[in-house]
PDB file of C-alpha atoms in Angstrom:
ATOM      1  CA  MET A  14      23.259  -2.493  31.725  1.00 47.00           C
ATOM      2  CA  VAL A  15      19.691  -1.172  33.085  1.00 44.00           C
ATOM      3  CA  GLN A  16      16.930  -2.809  32.782  1.00 53.00           C
ATOM      4  CA  ILE A  17      13.749  -1.455  32.341  1.00 60.00           C
ATOM      5  CA  ALA A  18      10.815  -2.734  34.648  1.00 76.00           C
ATOM      6  CA  GLU A  19       8.562  -4.782  32.529  1.00 90.00           C
ATOM      7  CA  THR A  20       4.838  -2.142  33.151  1.00 97.00           C
ATOM      8  CA  PRO A  21       1.794  -3.095  32.002  1.00 97.00           C
ATOM      9  CA  LYS A  22       1.695  -0.102  30.175  1.00 97.00           C
ATOM     10  CA  SER A  23       4.774  -0.939  28.604  1.00 96.00           C
ATOM     11  CA  LEU A  24       4.070  -4.072  27.509  1.00 97.00           C
ATOM     12  CA  ALA A  25       0.939  -3.576  26.044  1.00 97.00           C
ATOM     13  CA  GLN A  26       2.316  -0.813  23.537  1.00 97.00           C
ATOM     14  CA  GLN A  27       4.924  -3.861  22.987  1.00 97.00           C
ATOM     15  CA  GLY A  28       2.548  -5.345  22.565  1.00 97.00           C
ATOM     16  CA  GLU A  29       0.260  -2.766  20.592  1.00 97.00           C
ATOM     17  CA  THR A  30       3.172  -2.066  17.561  1.00 97.00           C
ATOM     18  CA  PHE A  31       3.690  -5.604  17.050  1.00 98.00           C
ATOM     19  CA  ARG A  32       0.016  -5.338  15.947  1.00 97.00           C
ATOM     20  CA  LEU A  33      -0.200  -2.408  13.909  1.00 97.00           C
ATOM     21  CA  MET A  34       2.460  -4.429  12.035  1.00 97.00           C
ATOM     22  CA  GLY A  35       0.284  -7.837  12.135  1.00 97.00           C
ATOM     23  CA  LYS A  36       2.075  -9.596  13.826  1.00 98.00           C
ATOM     24  CA  TYR A  37      -0.320 -10.481  15.461  1.00 98.00           C
ATOM     25  CA  ASP A  38       0.851 -13.689  18.000  1.00 97.00           C
ATOM     26  CA  GLN A  39       3.824 -11.523  18.771  1.00 98.00           C
ATOM     27  CA  ALA A  40       1.012  -8.769  20.008  1.00 98.00           C
ATOM     28  CA  ILE A  41      -1.101 -11.534  21.715  1.00 98.00           C
ATOM     29  CA  ASN A  42       2.033 -12.877  23.839  1.00 98.00           C
ATOM     30  CA  TYR A  43       2.966  -9.035  25.166  1.00 98.00           C
ATOM     31  CA  PHE A  44      -0.412  -8.796  26.522  1.00 98.00           C
ATOM     32  CA  GLN A  45      -0.875 -11.757  27.922  1.00 98.00           C
ATOM     33  CA  ARG A  46       2.121 -10.253  30.094  1.00 98.00           C
ATOM     34  CA  ALA A  47       0.106  -7.245  30.466  1.00 98.00           C
ATOM     35  CA  LEU A  48      -2.817  -8.655  31.961  1.00 98.00           C
ATOM     36  CA  GLU A  49      -0.752 -11.204  34.019  1.00 98.00           C
ATOM     37  CA  LEU A  50       0.437  -8.371  35.632  1.00 97.00           C
ATOM     38  CA  LYS A  51      -3.140  -6.418  35.710  1.00 98.00           C
ATOM     39  CA  SER A  52      -6.249  -8.357  35.072  1.00 98.00           C
ATOM     40  CA  THR A  53      -8.532  -4.869  34.496  1.00 98.00           C
ATOM     41  CA  TYR A  54      -6.771  -3.590  32.190  1.00 98.00           C
ATOM     42  CA  ALA A  55      -9.460  -2.856  29.278  1.00 98.00           C
ATOM     43  CA  TRP A  56      -6.832  -1.600  27.076  1.00 98.00           C
ATOM     44  CA  ALA A  57      -4.492  -4.472  27.109  1.00 98.00           C
ATOM     45  CA  HIS A  58      -8.289  -7.072  27.380  1.00 98.00           C
ATOM     46  CA  ALA A  59      -9.820  -5.271  24.000  1.00 98.00           C
ATOM     47  CA  HIS A  60      -6.439  -5.168  21.472  1.00 98.00           C
ATOM     48  CA  LEU A  61      -6.147  -8.251  22.924  1.00 98.00           C
ATOM     49  CA  GLY A  62      -9.333  -8.948  21.752  1.00 98.00           C
ATOM     50  CA  ALA A  63      -8.814  -6.792  17.979  1.00 98.00           C
ATOM     51  CA  SER A  64      -5.626  -8.988  17.793  1.00 98.00           C
ATOM     52  CA  TYR A  65      -7.899 -12.456  17.649  1.00 98.00           C
ATOM     53  CA  ARG A  66     -10.243 -11.530  15.900  1.00 98.00           C
ATOM     54  CA  ASP A  67      -7.887 -10.008  13.115  1.00 96.00           C
ATOM     55  CA  LEU A  68      -6.234 -13.684  13.347  1.00 96.00           C
ATOM     56  CA  GLY A  69      -9.662 -14.849  12.992  1.00 96.00           C
ATOM     57  CA  ASN A  70      -9.669 -16.506  16.801  1.00 98.00           C
ATOM     58  CA  PHE A  71     -13.517 -15.004  16.658  1.00 98.00           C
ATOM     59  CA  ASN A  72     -13.694 -17.558  20.051  1.00 98.00           C
ATOM     60  CA  GLU A  73     -10.962 -15.721  22.367  1.00 98.00           C
ATOM     61  CA  ALA A  74     -11.828 -11.919  19.844  1.00 98.00           C
ATOM     62  CA  LEU A  75     -15.510 -11.785  21.176  1.00 98.00           C
ATOM     63  CA  ALA A  76     -14.009 -12.923  25.062  1.00 98.00           C
ATOM     64  CA  ALA A  77     -11.265 -10.044  25.265  1.00 98.00           C
ATOM     65  CA  LEU A  78     -13.392  -7.310  24.140  1.00 98.00           C
ATOM     66  CA  GLY A  79     -16.326  -8.961  26.594  1.00 98.00           C
ATOM     67  CA  LYS A  80     -13.927  -8.363  28.915  1.00 98.00           C
ATOM     68  CA  ALA A  81     -13.049  -4.715  28.107  1.00 98.00           C
ATOM     69  CA  ILE A  82     -15.878  -3.920  27.597  1.00 98.00           C
ATOM     70  CA  GLU A  83     -17.186  -5.082  30.938  1.00 98.00           C
ATOM     71  CA  LEU A  84     -14.191  -3.032  33.339  1.00 98.00           C
ATOM     72  CA  ASP A  85     -14.770  -0.115  30.773  1.00 98.00           C
ATOM     73  CA  PRO A  86     -18.350   0.238  29.479  1.00 98.00           C
ATOM     74  CA  ASN A  87     -18.218   3.511  27.759  1.00 98.00           C
ATOM     75  CA  TYR A  88     -14.956   2.982  26.338  1.00 98.00           C
ATOM     76  CA  ALA A  89     -16.176   3.788  22.716  1.00 98.00           C
ATOM     77  CA  TRP A  90     -13.161   1.763  20.232  1.00 98.00           C
ATOM     78  CA  ALA A  91     -14.246  -2.110  22.877  1.00 98.00           C
ATOM     79  CA  HIS A  92     -17.696  -1.561  21.524  1.00 98.00           C
ATOM     80  CA  ALA A  93     -16.890  -0.113  17.806  1.00 98.00           C
ATOM     81  CA  ASN A  94     -14.217  -2.742  17.656  1.00 98.00           C
ATOM     82  CA  LEU A  95     -16.607  -5.264  18.787  1.00 98.00           C
ATOM     83  CA  GLY A  96     -18.096  -4.096  16.095  1.00 98.00           C
ATOM     84  CA  LEU A  97     -16.328  -5.431  13.328  1.00 98.00           C
ATOM     85  CA  LEU A  98     -15.460  -8.084  14.309  1.00 98.00           C
ATOM     86  CA  ASN A  99     -20.044  -8.814  14.105  1.00 98.00           C
ATOM     87  CA  ILE A 100     -19.062  -7.385  10.760  1.00 98.00           C
ATOM     88  CA  LYS A 101     -15.912 -10.459   9.917  1.00 97.00           C
ATOM     89  CA  LYS A 102     -19.511 -13.097  11.860  1.00 97.00           C
ATOM     90  CA  GLN A 103     -21.472 -11.613   9.196  1.00 97.00           C
ATOM     91  CA  GLN A 104     -23.948 -10.608  11.887  1.00 98.00           C
ATOM     92  CA  TYR A 105     -24.708  -7.022  10.214  1.00 98.00           C
ATOM     93  CA  PRO A 106     -27.606  -6.458  12.208  1.00 98.00           C
ATOM     94  CA  GLN A 107     -25.336  -7.105  16.056  1.00 98.00           C
ATOM     95  CA  ALA A 108     -22.807  -5.285  14.516  1.00 98.00           C
ATOM     96  CA  GLU A 109     -25.281  -1.950  14.229  1.00 98.00           C
ATOM     97  CA  GLU A 110     -25.961  -1.858  17.915  1.00 98.00           C
ATOM     98  CA  CYS A 111     -22.107  -2.034  18.541  1.00 98.00           C
ATOM     99  CA  PHE A 112     -21.265   1.151  16.302  1.00 98.00           C
ATOM    100  CA  GLN A 113     -24.366   2.789  17.940  1.00 98.00           C
ATOM    101  CA  GLN A 114     -23.306   2.088  21.710  1.00 98.00           C
ATOM    102  CA  ALA A 115     -19.402   3.054  19.936  1.00 98.00           C
ATOM    103  CA  LEU A 116     -21.291   5.937  18.800  1.00 98.00           C
ATOM    104  CA  ALA A 117     -23.863   7.276  21.766  1.00 98.00           C
ATOM    105  CA  ILE A 118     -20.574   7.377  23.789  1.00 98.00           C
ATOM    106  CA  ASP A 119     -17.918   9.304  21.308  1.00 98.00           C
ATOM    107  CA  ASN A 120     -20.602  11.172  18.688  1.00 97.00           C
ATOM    108  CA  ASN A 121     -17.630  12.617  16.408  1.00 98.00           C
ATOM    109  CA  TYR A 122     -15.997   9.550  15.996  1.00 98.00           C
ATOM    110  CA  ALA A 123     -16.089   9.028  12.315  1.00 98.00           C
ATOM    111  CA  TRP A 124     -14.006   4.869  11.693  1.00 98.00           C
ATOM    112  CA  ALA A 125     -16.963   3.630  13.817  1.00 98.00           C
ATOM    113  CA  TYR A 126     -19.318   6.101  11.295  1.00 98.00           C
ATOM    114  CA  ALA A 127     -17.847   5.037   8.263  1.00 97.00           C
ATOM    115  CA  HIS A 128     -17.793   1.534  10.171  1.00 98.00           C
ATOM    116  CA  LEU A 129     -21.741   1.149  11.503  1.00 98.00           C
ATOM    117  CA  GLY A 130     -22.285   2.012   7.101  1.00 98.00           C
ATOM    118  CA  GLN A 131     -20.358  -1.371   6.257  1.00 97.00           C
ATOM    119  CA  ALA A 132     -22.419  -2.661   8.570  1.00 98.00           C
ATOM    120  CA  CYS A 133     -25.518  -1.743   6.585  1.00 98.00           C
ATOM    121  CA  TYR A 134     -24.189  -1.603   2.697  1.00 97.00           C
ATOM    122  CA  LEU A 135     -22.954  -5.145   3.505  1.00 97.00           C
ATOM    123  CA  GLN A 136     -27.332  -6.016   4.224  1.00 97.00           C
ATOM    124  CA  ASN A 137     -28.050  -3.873   0.806  1.00 95.00           C
ATOM    125  CA  THR A 138     -31.082  -3.531   0.502  1.00 97.00           C
ATOM    126  CA  PRO A 139     -32.952   0.396   0.144  1.00 97.00           C
ATOM    127  CA  ASN A 140     -33.451   1.703   3.798  1.00 98.00           C
ATOM    128  CA  LYS A 141     -29.887   0.079   4.399  1.00 98.00           C
ATOM    129  CA  LEU A 142     -28.105   1.457   1.373  1.00 98.00           C
ATOM    130  CA  GLU A 143     -29.569   5.115   2.835  1.00 98.00           C
ATOM    131  CA  GLU A 144     -28.860   4.762   6.282  1.00 98.00           C
ATOM    132  CA  ALA A 145     -25.163   3.150   5.160  1.00 98.00           C
ATOM    133  CA  GLN A 146     -25.035   6.287   2.821  1.00 98.00           C
ATOM    134  CA  ASN A 147     -25.217   8.961   6.553  1.00 98.00           C
ATOM    135  CA  HIS A 148     -23.875   7.232   7.797  1.00 98.00           C
ATOM    136  CA  LEU A 149     -20.599   7.177   5.697  1.00 98.00           C
ATOM    137  CA  SER A 150     -21.445  11.475   4.798  1.00 98.00           C
ATOM    138  CA  THR A 151     -21.447  12.076   9.220  1.00 98.00           C
ATOM    139  CA  ALA A 152     -18.075  10.042   8.937  1.00 98.00           C
ATOM    140  CA  ILE A 153     -16.528  12.911   6.426  1.00 98.00           C
ATOM    141  CA  VAL A 154     -17.843  15.664   7.904  1.00 98.00           C
ATOM    142  CA  CYS A 155     -16.178  14.233  11.388  1.00 98.00           C
ATOM    143  CA  ASN A 156     -12.993  13.265   9.851  1.00 98.00           C
ATOM    144  CA  SER A 157     -12.886  14.808   5.476  1.00 97.00           C
ATOM    145  CA  GLU A 158      -9.904  13.191   4.858  1.00 97.00           C
ATOM    146  CA  TYR A 159     -11.121   9.766   5.468  1.00 97.00           C
ATOM    147  CA  ALA A 160     -10.056   8.587   1.667  1.00 95.00           C
ATOM    148  CA  TYR A 161     -12.572   4.817   3.268  1.00 94.00           C
ATOM    149  CA  ALA A 162     -15.437   6.917   3.769  1.00 96.00           C
ATOM    150  CA  TYR A 163     -15.665   7.819   0.979  1.00 95.00           C
ATOM    151  CA  ALA A 164     -14.691   4.960  -1.070  1.00 93.00           C
ATOM    152  CA  LEU A 165     -16.580   3.130   1.091  1.00 94.00           C
ATOM    153  CA  ARG A 166     -19.027   5.593  -0.432  1.00 96.00           C
ATOM    154  CA  SER A 167     -17.954   4.937  -3.704  1.00 94.00           C
ATOM    155  CA  ALA A 168     -19.788   1.281  -3.936  1.00 92.00           C
ATOM    156  CA  VAL A 169     -22.852   2.625  -1.801  1.00 95.00           C
ATOM    157  CA  PHE A 170     -23.368   4.868  -4.462  1.00 95.00           C
ATOM    158  CA  SER A 171     -22.878   2.633  -7.097  1.00 92.00           C
ATOM    159  CA  SER A 172     -24.722  -0.495  -5.556  1.00 93.00           C
ATOM    160  CA  MET A 173     -27.766   3.098  -5.604  1.00 95.00           C
ATOM    161  CA  LYS A 174     -27.516   3.180  -9.227  1.00 92.00           C
ATOM    162  CA  LYS A 175     -25.603   6.923  -8.410  1.00 92.00           C
ATOM    163  CA  TYR A 176     -22.594   6.863 -10.878  1.00 89.00           C
ATOM    164  CA  GLU A 177     -21.928  10.335 -10.528  1.00 89.00           C
ATOM    165  CA  ASN A 178     -22.051  10.213  -7.211  1.00 93.00           C
ATOM    166  CA  ALA A 179     -19.256   6.946  -6.967  1.00 92.00           C
ATOM    167  CA  VAL A 180     -17.607   8.731  -9.202  1.00 89.00           C
ATOM    168  CA  PHE A 181     -16.644  11.545  -7.086  1.00 92.00           C
ATOM    169  CA  ASP A 182     -16.165   9.621  -3.992  1.00 94.00           C
ATOM    170  CA  ILE A 183     -13.612   7.241  -6.176  1.00 90.00           C
ATOM    171  CA  LEU A 184     -11.815   9.971  -7.178  1.00 91.00           C
ATOM    172  CA  THR A 185     -12.320  11.531  -4.108  1.00 94.00           C
ATOM    173  CA  ALA A 186     -10.484   9.194  -2.748  1.00 93.00           C
ATOM    174  CA  ILE A 187      -7.711   8.037  -4.845  1.00 91.00           C
ATOM    175  CA  GLN A 188      -6.866  11.479  -4.229  1.00 93.00           C
ATOM    176  CA  LYS A 189      -7.168  11.485  -0.312  1.00 94.00           C
ATOM    177  CA  ASP A 190      -4.464   8.252  -0.021  1.00 93.00           C
ATOM    178  CA  ASN A 191      -3.317   7.193  -3.239  1.00 88.00           C
ATOM    179  CA  THR A 192      -2.926   3.750  -1.333  1.00 89.00           C
ATOM    180  CA  ILE A 193      -5.616   2.380  -0.676  1.00 84.00           C
ATOM    181  CA  TYR A 194      -6.965   0.730  -3.360  1.00 77.00           C
ATOM    182  CA  SER A 195      -3.857  -0.449  -5.921  1.00 71.00           C
ATOM    183  CA  GLN A 196      -3.503   0.637  -9.038  1.00 65.00           C
ATOM    184  CA  ASP A 197      -5.057  -2.265 -11.194  1.00 69.00           C
ATOM    185  CA  THR A 198      -7.939  -2.064  -9.159  1.00 66.00           C
ATOM    186  CA  ALA A 199      -8.829   2.203  -9.057  1.00 65.00           C
ATOM    187  CA  LYS A 200      -7.657   2.026 -13.005  1.00 68.00           C
ATOM    188  CA  ARG A 201     -10.416  -1.575 -13.512  1.00 74.00           C
ATOM    189  CA  VAL A 202     -13.106   0.234 -10.697  1.00 73.00           C
ATOM    190  CA  LEU A 203     -13.426   3.903 -12.195  1.00 71.00           C
ATOM    191  CA  ASN A 204     -13.855   2.508 -15.225  1.00 72.00           C
ATOM    192  CA  GLU A 205     -16.921   0.504 -14.247  1.00 78.00           C
ATOM    193  CA  LEU A 206     -17.279   3.000 -13.115  1.00 73.00           C
ATOM    194  CA  LEU A 207     -17.282   5.239 -16.064  1.00 73.00           C
ATOM    195  CA  VAL A 208     -18.993   3.160 -18.351  1.00 74.00           C
ATOM    196  CA  THR A 209     -21.438   2.557 -17.202  1.00 74.00           C
ATOM    197  CA  ARG A 210     -22.346   6.162 -15.829  1.00 69.00           C
ATOM    198  CA  ASN A 211     -21.872   7.269 -19.381  1.00 71.00           C
ATOM    199  CA  ALA A 212     -24.676   4.398 -20.290  1.00 68.00           C
ATOM    200  CA  GLN A 213     -27.440   5.686 -17.611  1.00 67.00           C
ATOM    201  CA  ALA A 214     -26.446   9.635 -19.428  1.00 63.00           C
ATOM    202  CA  GLN A 215     -27.021   8.009 -23.068  1.00 61.00           C
ATOM    203  CA  GLY A 216     -30.108   5.883 -21.664  1.00 57.00           C
TER     204      GLY A 216
END
């Protein structure tokens, strides 16, 4: 039986498979093995950082994502995932900076626009809600099938009391991806929006 030699790329790809399956401990093991063979592998550092983040190991995540950016300052994915780490740490202005850096590198990066919108939305001030709406709208221009962006923009519109828009966006999100909400959640959220919209229209 021929044994295929392990390379940094093959190990990192196996790690990414585990990461996408939510098996973060196994993912970390493979990324670390890849980095033992090639310590300057920015991609492996970045995806190692994302794995640590999703495990809740924020210090390790910060170190790994920071190393990826040090090795490749133009690595938009690493900047954006550092932004998501800052969202999880509730450091929203820092998250905005990271997403803006990612977008300076790739101005068609729908995921970064959407999560920049999330960082603004979570600050929940009138100005930030307006910014969130704009960023999410740009994400949708970049990717018209992006159900998450529609769903989050629906929440933004609801916070802005633009209930007609919120209803439209939640229906669009479900149409684009009928798994984005559980069935019960979708019914509850949509019903709440419809009731509020109708009350607003009558008032």
